[in-house]
Short mmCIF file of C-alpha atoms in Angstrom, two decimals:
data_model
loop_
_atom_site.label_atom_id
_atom_site.label_comp_id
_atom_site.label_asym_id
_atom_site.label_seq_id
_atom_site.Cartn_x
_atom_site.Cartn_y
_atom_site.Cartn_z
CA PRO R 1 -15.93 10.32 4.15
CA VAL R 2 -17.81 13.32 2.75
CA PHE R 3 -18.76 11.52 -0.46
CA PHE R 4 -19.65 8.31 1.40
CA SER R 5 -21.82 10.20 3.90
CA SER R 6 -23.64 11.93 1.05
CA GLN R 7 -24.94 8.52 -0.11
CA PHE R 8 -27.32 8.29 2.86
CA ALA R 9 -30.62 9.95 3.74
CA SER R 10 -28.98 12.10 6.41
CA LEU R 11 -25.43 13.25 7.07
CA GLN R 12 -25.65 11.81 10.59
CA GLN R 13 -26.59 8.36 9.30
CA GLY R 14 -23.80 8.53 6.70
CA ASN R 15 -21.20 9.48 9.31
CA GLU R 16 -22.42 6.69 11.59
CA MET R 17 -22.14 4.10 8.80
CA TYR R 18 -18.70 5.42 7.87
CA GLY R 19 -17.59 4.89 11.46
CA TYR R 20 -18.82 1.28 11.38
CA LEU R 21 -17.12 0.74 8.04
CA ASN R 22 -13.82 2.10 9.36
CA SER R 23 -14.05 -0.16 12.41
CA LEU R 24 -14.64 -3.20 10.22
CA GLN R 25 -11.72 -2.19 8.00
CA VAL R 26 -9.36 -1.96 11.00
CA PHE R 27 -10.32 -5.47 12.15
CA LEU R 28 -9.89 -6.86 8.63
CA GLU R 29 -6.47 -5.19 8.35
CA ALA R 30 -5.43 -6.76 11.66
CA GLY R 31 -6.54 -10.17 10.42
CA GLY R 32 -4.72 -9.56 7.16
CA MET R 33 -1.48 -8.97 9.07
CA PHE R 34 -1.61 -12.64 10.09
CA VAL R 35 -2.07 -13.86 6.52
CA ALA R 36 0.14 -11.41 4.61
CA PRO R 37 3.54 -12.84 5.68
CA PHE R 38 2.62 -16.26 4.26
CA LEU R 39 1.45 -14.69 0.99
CA VAL R 40 4.49 -12.42 0.63
CA ASN R 41 6.87 -15.30 1.41
CA LYS R 42 5.18 -17.34 -1.31
CA ILE R 43 5.13 -14.68 -4.05
CA GLY R 44 8.19 -12.63 -3.04
CA ALA R 45 8.64 -9.06 -1.88
CA LYS R 46 8.68 -7.44 -5.33
CA ASN R 47 5.54 -9.27 -6.41
CA GLY R 48 3.94 -8.42 -3.07
CA LEU R 49 4.60 -4.73 -3.70
CA LEU R 50 3.18 -5.03 -7.21
CA LEU R 51 0.13 -6.94 -5.92
CA ALA R 52 -0.54 -4.32 -3.24
CA SER R 53 -0.17 -1.57 -5.84
CA SER R 54 -2.52 -3.37 -8.21
CA VAL R 55 -5.13 -3.74 -5.46
CA MET R 56 -4.69 -0.03 -4.72
CA ALA R 57 -5.25 0.84 -8.39
CA ALA R 58 -8.35 -1.38 -8.55
CA ARG R 59 -9.67 0.18 -5.33
CA ILE R 60 -9.18 3.75 -6.51
CA ILE R 61 -10.46 3.20 -10.05
CA GLY R 62 -13.33 1.10 -8.69
CA SER R 63 -14.25 3.94 -6.33
CA GLY R 64 -14.68 6.15 -9.38
CA LEU R 65 -16.82 3.59 -11.21
CA VAL R 66 -19.19 2.22 -8.59
CA GLU R 67 -22.32 3.82 -7.19
CA GLY R 68 -24.15 3.46 -3.92
CA PRO R 69 -22.98 2.92 -0.37
CA ILE R 70 -22.63 -0.87 -0.59
CA MET R 71 -20.31 -0.87 -3.60
CA ILE R 72 -18.35 2.11 -2.27
CA SER R 73 -17.96 0.19 1.01
CA CYS R 74 -16.61 -2.81 -0.89
CA MET R 75 -14.05 -0.60 -2.63
CA LYS R 76 -13.01 0.94 0.69
CA LEU R 77 -12.61 -2.50 2.27
CA LEU R 78 -10.09 -3.44 -0.42
CA HIS R 79 -7.70 -1.27 1.58
CA ALA R 80 -7.80 -4.03 4.23
CA VAL R 81 -6.37 -6.41 1.60
CA GLU R 82 -3.84 -3.92 0.26
CA LEU R 83 -2.32 -2.54 3.47
CA PRO R 84 -1.05 -5.76 5.13
CA ILE R 85 0.51 -6.97 1.88
CA LEU R 86 2.10 -3.58 1.33
CA LEU R 87 3.60 -3.31 4.82
CA ILE R 88 5.01 -6.85 4.89
CA SER R 89 6.37 -6.47 1.35
CA ILE R 90 8.09 -3.19 2.19
CA PHE R 91 9.89 -4.68 5.17
CA LYS R 92 10.84 -7.84 3.26
CA TYR R 93 12.04 -5.88 0.22
CA ASN R 94 14.10 -3.50 2.38
CA SER R 95 15.69 -6.34 4.32
CA GLN R 96 16.60 -8.15 1.08
CA HIS R 97 18.01 -5.17 -0.77
CA PHE R 98 19.52 -2.98 1.95
CA ASP R 99 21.70 -3.45 4.99
CA LYS R 100 19.48 -4.98 7.66
CA ARG R 101 20.53 -2.32 10.17
CA LEU R 102 19.07 0.32 7.85
CA SER R 103 15.91 -1.56 6.95
CA SER R 104 13.61 -0.13 9.63
CA THR R 105 15.14 3.34 9.25
CA LEU R 106 14.49 3.22 5.52
CA TYR R 107 10.90 2.31 6.24
CA LEU R 108 10.37 5.00 8.82
CA VAL R 109 12.10 7.78 6.94
CA GLY R 110 11.52 6.69 3.37
CA PHE R 111 8.04 5.29 3.28
CA GLN R 112 6.39 7.25 6.08
CA CYS R 113 8.00 10.60 5.28
CA VAL R 114 7.48 10.35 1.54
CA SER R 115 3.89 9.16 2.06
CA SER R 116 3.15 12.17 4.23
CA ILE R 117 4.78 14.61 1.81
CA VAL R 118 2.96 13.13 -1.20
CA ALA R 119 -0.37 13.20 0.68
CA THR R 120 0.26 16.83 1.57
CA LEU R 121 0.98 17.71 -2.05
CA LEU R 122 -1.83 15.64 -3.60
CA SER R 123 -4.61 16.57 -1.15
CA PRO R 124 -5.17 20.07 -2.58
CA LEU R 125 -5.10 18.64 -6.11
CA ALA R 126 -7.67 15.99 -5.16
CA GLY R 127 -9.82 18.67 -3.52
CA TYR R 128 -9.59 20.80 -6.65
CA GLY R 129 -10.57 17.78 -8.74
CA TYR R 130 -13.57 17.01 -6.51
CA ASP R 131 -14.75 20.62 -6.69
CA HIS R 132 -14.28 21.12 -10.43
CA TYR R 133 -14.72 17.67 -12.00
CA GLY R 134 -16.50 15.54 -9.40
CA PHE R 135 -15.62 12.50 -7.35
CA ALA R 136 -15.61 9.83 -10.07
CA PRO R 137 -13.36 11.57 -12.64
CA THR R 138 -10.90 12.59 -9.92
CA TYR R 139 -10.64 9.01 -8.69
CA MET R 140 -10.19 7.74 -12.24
CA VAL R 141 -7.23 10.11 -12.75
CA MET R 142 -5.69 9.10 -9.41
CA GLY R 143 -6.20 5.43 -10.24
CA CYS R 144 -4.48 5.87 -13.60
CA MET R 145 -1.56 7.51 -11.80
CA VAL R 146 -1.30 4.43 -9.54
CA VAL R 147 -1.40 2.14 -12.60
CA GLY R 148 1.46 4.15 -14.13
CA THR R 149 3.46 3.93 -10.91
CA THR R 150 2.80 0.18 -10.73
CA LEU R 151 4.08 -0.33 -14.26
CA LEU R 152 7.15 1.77 -13.53
CA SER R 153 7.77 -0.22 -10.35
CA ALA R 154 7.53 -3.51 -12.23
CA VAL R 155 10.49 -2.36 -14.31
CA LEU R 156 12.55 -0.53 -11.67
CA LEU R 157 12.23 -2.75 -8.58
CA ARG R 158 14.98 -5.34 -8.25
CA ALA R 159 13.92 -8.97 -8.43
CA ASP R 160 14.00 -11.03 -5.24
CA SER R 161 16.12 -13.83 -6.70
CA LYS R 162 18.97 -11.47 -7.58
CA ALA R 163 18.93 -9.95 -4.13
CA LEU R 164 18.90 -13.34 -2.44
CA ALA R 165 21.74 -14.65 -4.63
CA GLN R 166 23.79 -11.52 -3.98
CA HIS R 167 23.07 -11.79 -0.25
CA ASP R 168 24.15 -15.46 -0.23
CA MET R 169 27.41 -14.57 -2.02
CA THR R 170 28.12 -11.85 0.56
CA ASP R 171 27.55 -14.39 3.35
CA LEU R 172 29.93 -16.85 1.66
CA ASP R 173 32.61 -14.17 1.28
CA SER R 174 32.35 -13.18 4.93
CA ASN R 175 32.46 -16.83 6.06
CA ASN R 176 35.60 -17.58 4.02
CA LYS R 177 37.68 -14.82 5.59
CA ALA R 178 40.45 -15.89 7.89
CA GLN R 179 39.32 -15.81 11.48
CA PRO R 180 41.76 -14.64 14.17
CA ILE R 181 42.83 -17.35 16.61
#
């Protein structure tokens, strides 16, 4: 918000435009929540996570490369594409790879808690980067970190087909057990 606001003639005008931009982003994210389940069902949970991560990397790196309020706004609005895909993919991946009773708990504890802890740890580093190197170089470094995490995730995340096949075998085993009369 500080960098975005600095792109305008006055701080007040920049803050006002940032408020409008955030409002638009929230509406786009809400609309994306209607579309994301269809996309994630088509490409799979793992690919959805990788797509969301790739959009995040493009958004962060792009924020370091573009200039002016219009292009910075476009980069910020990519979050409205990324977030719905990410959220739907997380739930779908958890439900495919973990006990369904734990799926929402894993999301709440795992994703939310880890996100908050990482944000707490990275915020001072980002602030240091802004102060000592500037906005663009700091965003380029953060974007490269996201690219590295995306590549690591492509290798470490389990494929959807294996999880579905394993889940189907578990269902078959439980259906073939002798039922009490």
